[in-house]
């Protein structure tokens, strides 16, 4: 399938309410840059590490067809090559997911599609020869748009209008790539494409977000399944608004989380936790006192 990304489709997606709402949330995140506070810089670095664990956990779950615990994903991220009591297929999936994530990590800086294809190979993408060729052409088409000076703006470009355009590009690209996979799977009369083939797209879209200067996006297993189902039921030659809406929802949620993680203050969190504990103790004491007073009044009557 010779899919080409459509400027008109991007513009249409950028006007969708879900995309514009997410862009407002993205503007609040992007508007924090450049970060200068050491605590915020540290929090942002920690967010990036945690995001890799979360994304590779989802990739491994998709690749293995099994639930994957965050603790297991963290263990492999930290360099382990085995997990006591866990099946080898799960461990291999986590290791492959991290290999793919790392392989694609330079795409946001250099736009080299070769690293994307190496990452896809690293996680054992179930793409046949036709799908590989079609996906390579699609990645090239997306990069041509992403490299446009009008989109590759500095991170300080925090206006929601600009972010809606860039989010529109990423969402339409993700939808289009799902369409390419779907078309490649069904062109010979076979079944709809497997969710497993989507795993390499998760680190790729994060790198694409970074390349066009918007926050990274997290897509959970259920989100992937919903988008695959929406894409499979749509016209594979055209775009699907449902996928764009779902992707925008994921982006908005993740951008709120990212901003919250950057602003997180451990001292303030500890103080608030102590205040909450003290308030609960007072409420429990008041409840016990009220209960004892009620029992005493009943006995006297």
PDB file of N, CA and C in Angstrom, residues 37-109:
ATOM      1  N   UNK A  37      15.215  24.853  36.961  1.00  0.00           N
ATOM      2  CA  UNK A  37      15.262  24.436  38.361  1.00  0.00           C
ATOM      3  C   UNK A  37      15.845  23.023  38.467  1.00  0.00           C
ATOM      4  N   UNK A  38      16.884  22.829  39.290  1.00  0.00           N
ATOM      5  CA  UNK A  38      17.514  21.501  39.387  1.00  0.00           C
ATOM      6  C   UNK A  38      16.535  20.397  39.772  1.00  0.00           C
ATOM      7  N   UNK A  39      15.603  20.724  40.653  1.00  0.00           N
ATOM      8  CA  UNK A  39      14.637  19.716  41.080  1.00  0.00           C
ATOM      9  C   UNK A  39      13.739  19.311  39.915  1.00  0.00           C
ATOM     10  N   UNK A  40      13.320  20.288  39.126  1.00  0.00           N
ATOM     11  CA  UNK A  40      12.480  19.986  37.971  1.00  0.00           C
ATOM     12  C   UNK A  40      13.254  19.197  36.919  1.00  0.00           C
ATOM     13  N   UNK A  41      14.508  19.554  36.713  1.00  0.00           N
ATOM     14  CA  UNK A  41      15.334  18.823  35.752  1.00  0.00           C
ATOM     15  C   UNK A  41      15.499  17.366  36.179  1.00  0.00           C
ATOM     16  N   UNK A  42      15.708  17.169  37.478  1.00  0.00           N
ATOM     17  CA  UNK A  42      15.835  15.812  38.000  1.00  0.00           C
ATOM     18  C   UNK A  42      14.529  15.044  37.849  1.00  0.00           C
ATOM     19  N   UNK A  43      13.424  15.718  38.145  1.00  0.00           N
ATOM     20  CA  UNK A  43      12.114  15.076  38.003  1.00  0.00           C
ATOM     21  C   UNK A  43      11.837  14.692  36.553  1.00  0.00           C
ATOM     22  N   UNK A  44      12.250  15.563  35.613  1.00  0.00           N
ATOM     23  CA  UNK A  44      12.015  15.283  34.198  1.00  0.00           C
ATOM     24  C   UNK A  44      12.842  14.084  33.743  1.00  0.00           C
ATOM     25  N   UNK A  45      14.074  14.000  34.225  1.00  0.00           N
ATOM     26  CA  UNK A  45      14.914  12.850  33.884  1.00  0.00           C
ATOM     27  C   UNK A  45      14.301  11.562  34.435  1.00  0.00           C
ATOM     28  N   UNK A  46      13.784  11.642  35.662  1.00  0.00           N
ATOM     29  CA  UNK A  46      13.142  10.468  36.263  1.00  0.00           C
ATOM     30  C   UNK A  46      11.883  10.086  35.487  1.00  0.00           C
ATOM     31  N   UNK A  47      11.152  11.094  35.029  1.00  0.00           N
ATOM     32  CA  UNK A  47       9.960  10.818  34.217  1.00  0.00           C
ATOM     33  C   UNK A  47      10.348  10.040  32.962  1.00  0.00           C
ATOM     34  N   UNK A  48      11.430  10.470  32.296  1.00  0.00           N
ATOM     35  CA  UNK A  48      11.860   9.802  31.074  1.00  0.00           C
ATOM     36  C   UNK A  48      12.221   8.347  31.314  1.00  0.00           C
ATOM     37  N   UNK A  49      12.887   8.073  32.430  1.00  0.00           N
ATOM     38  CA  UNK A  49      13.242   6.693  32.757  1.00  0.00           C
ATOM     39  C   UNK A  49      11.993   5.859  33.022  1.00  0.00           C
ATOM     40  N   UNK A  50      11.078   6.434  33.789  1.00  0.00           N
ATOM     41  CA  UNK A  50       9.842   5.719  34.106  1.00  0.00           C
ATOM     42  C   UNK A  50       9.010   5.483  32.854  1.00  0.00           C
ATOM     43  N   UNK A  51       9.013   6.458  31.941  1.00  0.00           N
ATOM     44  CA  UNK A  51       8.253   6.298  30.702  1.00  0.00           C
ATOM     45  C   UNK A  51       8.787   5.122  29.894  1.00  0.00           C
ATOM     46  N   UNK A  52      10.105   4.970  29.828  1.00  0.00           N
ATOM     47  CA  UNK A  52      10.655   3.828  29.091  1.00  0.00           C
ATOM     48  C   UNK A  52      10.189   2.518  29.710  1.00  0.00           C
ATOM     49  N   UNK A  53      10.175   2.453  31.038  1.00  0.00           N
ATOM     50  CA  UNK A  53       9.699   1.240  31.712  1.00  0.00           C
ATOM     51  C   UNK A  53       8.236   0.982  31.362  1.00  0.00           C
ATOM     52  N   UNK A  54       7.430   2.029  31.390  1.00  0.00           N
ATOM     53  CA  UNK A  54       5.998   1.873  31.099  1.00  0.00           C
ATOM     54  C   UNK A  54       5.757   1.450  29.653  1.00  0.00           C
ATOM     55  N   UNK A  55       6.467   2.096  28.728  1.00  0.00           N
ATOM     56  CA  UNK A  55       6.273   1.780  27.309  1.00  0.00           C
ATOM     57  C   UNK A  55       6.756   0.367  26.995  1.00  0.00           C
ATOM     58  N   UNK A  56       7.934  -0.002  27.500  1.00  0.00           N
ATOM     59  CA  UNK A  56       8.449  -1.341  27.207  1.00  0.00           C
ATOM     60  C   UNK A  56       7.597  -2.414  27.875  1.00  0.00           C
ATOM     61  N   UNK A  57       6.982  -2.094  28.995  1.00  0.00           N
ATOM     62  CA  UNK A  57       6.047  -3.040  29.618  1.00  0.00           C
ATOM     63  C   UNK A  57       4.879  -3.318  28.677  1.00  0.00           C
ATOM     64  N   UNK A  58       4.322  -2.249  28.082  1.00  0.00           N
ATOM     65  CA  UNK A  58       3.207  -2.421  27.143  1.00  0.00           C
ATOM     66  C   UNK A  58       3.669  -3.192  25.911  1.00  0.00           C
ATOM     67  N   UNK A  59       4.832  -2.843  25.384  1.00  0.00           N
ATOM     68  CA  UNK A  59       5.357  -3.555  24.216  1.00  0.00           C
ATOM     69  C   UNK A  59       5.503  -5.046  24.507  1.00  0.00           C
ATOM     70  N   UNK A  60       6.063  -5.359  25.674  1.00  0.00           N
ATOM     71  CA  UNK A  60       6.266  -6.765  26.033  1.00  0.00           C
ATOM     72  C   UNK A  60       4.940  -7.488  26.206  1.00  0.00           C
ATOM     73  N   UNK A  61       3.960  -6.797  26.772  1.00  0.00           N
ATOM     74  CA  UNK A  61       2.637  -7.404  26.934  1.00  0.00           C
ATOM     75  C   UNK A  61       2.021  -7.719  25.574  1.00  0.00           C
ATOM     76  N   UNK A  62       2.193  -6.801  24.625  1.00  0.00           N
ATOM     77  CA  UNK A  62       1.669  -7.012  23.274  1.00  0.00           C
ATOM     78  C   UNK A  62       2.406  -8.163  22.588  1.00  0.00           C
ATOM     79  N   UNK A  63       3.727  -8.183  22.742  1.00  0.00           N
ATOM     80  CA  UNK A  63       4.542  -9.182  22.061  1.00  0.00           C
ATOM     81  C   UNK A  63       4.369 -10.580  22.638  1.00  0.00           C
ATOM     82  N   UNK A  64       4.184 -10.667  23.956  1.00  0.00           N
ATOM     83  CA  UNK A  64       4.095 -11.972  24.617  1.00  0.00           C
ATOM     84  C   UNK A  64       2.667 -12.451  24.795  1.00  0.00           C
ATOM     85  N   UNK A  65       1.714 -11.518  24.694  1.00  0.00           N
ATOM     86  CA  UNK A  65       0.327 -11.878  24.935  1.00  0.00           C
ATOM     87  C   UNK A  65       0.035 -12.152  26.389  1.00  0.00           C
ATOM     88  N   UNK A  66       0.891 -11.643  27.289  1.00  0.00           N
ATOM     89  CA  UNK A  66       0.741 -11.883  28.724  1.00  0.00           C
ATOM     90  C   UNK A  66       0.729 -10.566  29.484  1.00  0.00           C
ATOM     91  N   UNK A  67       0.167 -10.598  30.683  1.00  0.00           N
ATOM     92  CA  UNK A  67       0.270  -9.447  31.564  1.00  0.00           C
ATOM     93  C   UNK A  67       1.721  -9.313  32.015  1.00  0.00           C
ATOM     94  N   UNK A  68       2.190  -8.076  32.135  1.00  0.00           N
ATOM     95  CA  UNK A  68       3.566  -7.825  32.554  1.00  0.00           C
ATOM     96  C   UNK A  68       3.539  -6.871  33.735  1.00  0.00           C
ATOM     97  N   UNK A  69       4.169  -7.260  34.825  1.00  0.00           N
ATOM     98  CA  UNK A  69       4.205  -6.422  36.022  1.00  0.00           C
ATOM     99  C   UNK A  69       5.211  -5.290  35.841  1.00  0.00           C
ATOM    100  N   UNK A  70       4.892  -4.135  36.418  1.00  0.00           N
ATOM    101  CA  UNK A  70       5.824  -3.007  36.356  1.00  0.00           C
ATOM    102  C   UNK A  70       7.156  -3.373  36.983  1.00  0.00           C
ATOM    103  N   UNK A  71       7.115  -4.142  38.083  1.00  0.00           N
ATOM    104  CA  UNK A  71       8.362  -4.528  38.749  1.00  0.00           C
ATOM    105  C   UNK A  71       9.253  -5.340  37.813  1.00  0.00           C
ATOM    106  N   UNK A  72       8.649  -6.200  37.006  1.00  0.00           N
ATOM    107  CA  UNK A  72       9.434  -6.989  36.048  1.00  0.00           C
ATOM    108  C   UNK A  72      10.027  -6.092  34.966  1.00  0.00           C
ATOM    109  N   UNK A  73       9.228  -5.138  34.487  1.00  0.00           N
ATOM    110  CA  UNK A  73       9.718  -4.208  33.466  1.00  0.00           C
ATOM    111  C   UNK A  73      10.863  -3.363  34.010  1.00  0.00           C
ATOM    112  N   UNK A  74      10.759  -2.939  35.261  1.00  0.00           N
ATOM    113  CA  UNK A  74      11.829  -2.158  35.891  1.00  0.00           C
ATOM    114  C   UNK A  74      13.096  -2.997  36.023  1.00  0.00           C
ATOM    115  N   UNK A  75      12.926  -4.259  36.399  1.00  0.00           N
ATOM    116  CA  UNK A  75      14.062  -5.158  36.608  1.00  0.00           C
ATOM    117  C   UNK A  75      14.876  -5.306  35.324  1.00  0.00           C
ATOM    118  N   UNK A  76      14.188  -5.517  34.211  1.00  0.00           N
ATOM    119  CA  UNK A  76      14.888  -5.663  32.927  1.00  0.00           C
ATOM    120  C   UNK A  76      15.477  -4.331  32.477  1.00  0.00           C
ATOM    121  N   UNK A  77      14.754  -3.239  32.687  1.00  0.00           N
ATOM    122  CA  UNK A  77      15.270  -1.912  32.323  1.00  0.00           C
ATOM    123  C   UNK A  77      16.587  -1.635  33.040  1.00  0.00           C
ATOM    124  N   UNK A  78      16.687  -2.102  34.282  1.00  0.00           N
ATOM    125  CA  UNK A  78      17.898  -1.855  35.073  1.00  0.00           C
ATOM    126  C   UNK A  78      19.048  -2.779  34.704  1.00  0.00           C
ATOM    127  N   UNK A  79      18.836  -3.682  33.749  1.00  0.00           N
ATOM    128  CA  UNK A  79      19.945  -4.476  33.231  1.00  0.00           C
ATOM    129  C   UNK A  79      19.885  -5.966  33.482  1.00  0.00           C
ATOM    130  N   UNK A  80      18.856  -6.445  34.152  1.00  0.00           N
ATOM    131  CA  UNK A  80      18.753  -7.884  34.403  1.00  0.00           C
ATOM    132  C   UNK A  80      18.479  -8.625  33.094  1.00  0.00           C
ATOM    133  N   UNK A  81      18.917  -9.869  33.024  1.00  0.00           N
ATOM    134  CA  UNK A  81      18.633 -10.680  31.838  1.00  0.00           C
ATOM    135  C   UNK A  81      17.844 -11.939  32.190  1.00  0.00           C
ATOM    136  N   UNK A  82      17.343 -11.988  33.410  1.00  0.00           N
ATOM    137  CA  UNK A  82      16.459 -13.076  33.828  1.00  0.00           C
ATOM    138  C   UNK A  82      15.653 -12.594  35.026  1.00  0.00           C
ATOM    139  N   UNK A  83      14.492 -13.209  35.218  1.00  0.00           N
ATOM    140  CA  UNK A  83      13.630 -12.874  36.351  1.00  0.00           C
ATOM    141  C   UNK A  83      13.174 -14.187  36.979  1.00  0.00           C
ATOM    142  N   UNK A  84      13.594 -14.449  38.216  1.00  0.00           N
ATOM    143  CA  UNK A  84      13.202 -15.703  38.861  1.00  0.00           C
ATOM    144  C   UNK A  84      11.686 -15.890  38.863  1.00  0.00           C
ATOM    145  N   UNK A  85      11.263 -17.061  38.419  1.00  0.00           N
ATOM    146  CA  UNK A  85       9.844 -17.379  38.435  1.00  0.00           C
ATOM    147  C   UNK A  85       9.056 -16.855  37.259  1.00  0.00           C
ATOM    148  N   UNK A  86       9.716 -16.161  36.331  1.00  0.00           N
ATOM    149  CA  UNK A  86       9.019 -15.627  35.165  1.00  0.00           C
ATOM    150  C   UNK A  86       9.402 -16.424  33.919  1.00  0.00           C
ATOM    151  N   UNK A  87       8.449 -16.659  33.018  1.00  0.00           N
ATOM    152  CA  UNK A  87       8.757 -17.434  31.809  1.00  0.00           C
ATOM    153  C   UNK A  87       9.742 -16.702  30.904  1.00  0.00           C
ATOM    154  N   UNK A  88      10.533 -17.483  30.189  1.00  0.00           N
ATOM    155  CA  UNK A  88      11.545 -16.907  29.300  1.00  0.00           C
ATOM    156  C   UNK A  88      10.927 -16.015  28.230  1.00  0.00           C
ATOM    157  N   UNK A  89       9.733 -16.385  27.745  1.00  0.00           N
ATOM    158  CA  UNK A  89       9.115 -15.601  26.676  1.00  0.00           C
ATOM    159  C   UNK A  89       8.839 -14.176  27.138  1.00  0.00           C
ATOM    160  N   UNK A  90       8.469 -14.011  28.390  1.00  0.00           N
ATOM    161  CA  UNK A  90       8.200 -12.672  28.917  1.00  0.00           C
ATOM    162  C   UNK A  90       9.498 -11.888  29.064  1.00  0.00           C
ATOM    163  N   UNK A  91      10.528 -12.547  29.586  1.00  0.00           N
ATOM    164  CA  UNK A  91      11.820 -11.877  29.764  1.00  0.00           C
ATOM    165  C   UNK A  91      12.382 -11.451  28.408  1.00  0.00           C
ATOM    166  N   UNK A  92      12.307 -12.350  27.423  1.00  0.00           N
ATOM    167  CA  UNK A  92      12.815 -12.014  26.086  1.00  0.00           C
ATOM    168  C   UNK A  92      12.034 -10.855  25.472  1.00  0.00           C
ATOM    169  N   UNK A  93      10.732 -10.838  25.721  1.00  0.00           N
ATOM    170  CA  UNK A  93       9.915  -9.748  25.184  1.00  0.00           C
ATOM    171  C   UNK A  93      10.329  -8.415  25.793  1.00  0.00           C
ATOM    172  N   UNK A  94      10.576  -8.403  27.094  1.00  0.00           N
ATOM    173  CA  UNK A  94      11.005  -7.165  27.757  1.00  0.00           C
ATOM    174  C   UNK A  94      12.380  -6.723  27.257  1.00  0.00           C
ATOM    175  N   UNK A  95      13.281  -7.661  27.098  1.00  0.00           N
ATOM    176  CA  UNK A  95      14.616  -7.309  26.611  1.00  0.00           C
ATOM    177  C   UNK A  95      14.553  -6.790  25.177  1.00  0.00           C
ATOM    178  N   UNK A  96      13.751  -7.435  24.347  1.00  0.00           N
ATOM    179  CA  UNK A  96      13.602  -6.974  22.957  1.00  0.00           C
ATOM    180  C   UNK A  96      12.964  -5.596  22.898  1.00  0.00           C
ATOM    181  N   UNK A  97      11.986  -5.357  23.777  1.00  0.00           N
ATOM    182  CA  UNK A  97      11.319  -4.055  23.811  1.00  0.00           C
ATOM    183  C   UNK A  97      12.304  -2.951  24.167  1.00  0.00           C
ATOM    184  N   UNK A  98      13.177  -3.212  25.140  1.00  0.00           N
ATOM    185  CA  UNK A  98      14.176  -2.212  25.514  1.00  0.00           C
ATOM    186  C   UNK A  98      15.206  -2.018  24.409  1.00  0.00           C
ATOM    187  N   UNK A  99      15.570  -3.103  23.727  1.00  0.00           N
ATOM    188  CA  UNK A  99      16.492  -2.970  22.587  1.00  0.00           C
ATOM    189  C   UNK A  99      15.880  -2.072  21.508  1.00  0.00           C
ATOM    190  N   UNK A 100      14.592  -2.284  21.243  1.00  0.00           N
ATOM    191  CA  UNK A 100      13.911  -1.477  20.224  1.00  0.00           C
ATOM    192  C   UNK A 100      13.816  -0.022  20.657  1.00  0.00           C
ATOM    193  N   UNK A 101      13.478   0.199  21.919  1.00  0.00           N
ATOM    194  CA  UNK A 101      13.346   1.560  22.450  1.00  0.00           C
ATOM    195  C   UNK A 101      14.680   2.299  22.317  1.00  0.00           C
ATOM    196  N   UNK A 102      15.761   1.620  22.712  1.00  0.00           N
ATOM    197  CA  UNK A 102      17.083   2.241  22.638  1.00  0.00           C
ATOM    198  C   UNK A 102      17.512   2.467  21.186  1.00  0.00           C
ATOM    199  N   UNK A 103      17.189   1.515  20.319  1.00  0.00           N
ATOM    200  CA  UNK A 103      17.591   1.635  18.911  1.00  0.00           C
ATOM    201  C   UNK A 103      16.964   2.849  18.251  1.00  0.00           C
ATOM    202  N   UNK A 104      15.730   3.166  18.637  1.00  0.00           N
ATOM    203  CA  UNK A 104      15.018   4.289  18.012  1.00  0.00           C
ATOM    204  C   UNK A 104      15.297   5.630  18.685  1.00  0.00           C
ATOM    205  N   UNK A 105      16.075   5.616  19.763  1.00  0.00           N
ATOM    206  CA  UNK A 105      16.190   6.813  20.604  1.00  0.00           C
ATOM    207  C   UNK A 105      16.847   8.002  19.916  1.00  0.00           C
ATOM    208  N   UNK A 106      17.542   7.774  18.805  1.00  0.00           N
ATOM    209  CA  UNK A 106      18.194   8.895  18.116  1.00  0.00           C
ATOM    210  C   UNK A 106      17.338   9.478  16.994  1.00  0.00           C
ATOM    211  N   UNK A 107      16.213   8.834  16.697  1.00  0.00           N
ATOM    212  CA  UNK A 107      15.394   9.322  15.583  1.00  0.00           C
ATOM    213  C   UNK A 107      14.934  10.756  15.799  1.00  0.00           C
ATOM    214  N   UNK A 108      14.610  11.107  17.029  1.00  0.00           N
ATOM    215  CA  UNK A 108      14.096  12.455  17.283  1.00  0.00           C
ATOM    216  C   UNK A 108      15.122  13.525  16.938  1.00  0.00           C
ATOM    217  N   UNK A 109      16.416  13.182  16.988  1.00  0.00           N
ATOM    218  CA  UNK A 109      17.455  14.156  16.658  1.00  0.00           C
ATOM    219  C   UNK A 109      17.847  14.124  15.184  1.00  0.00           C
TER     220      UNK A 109
END
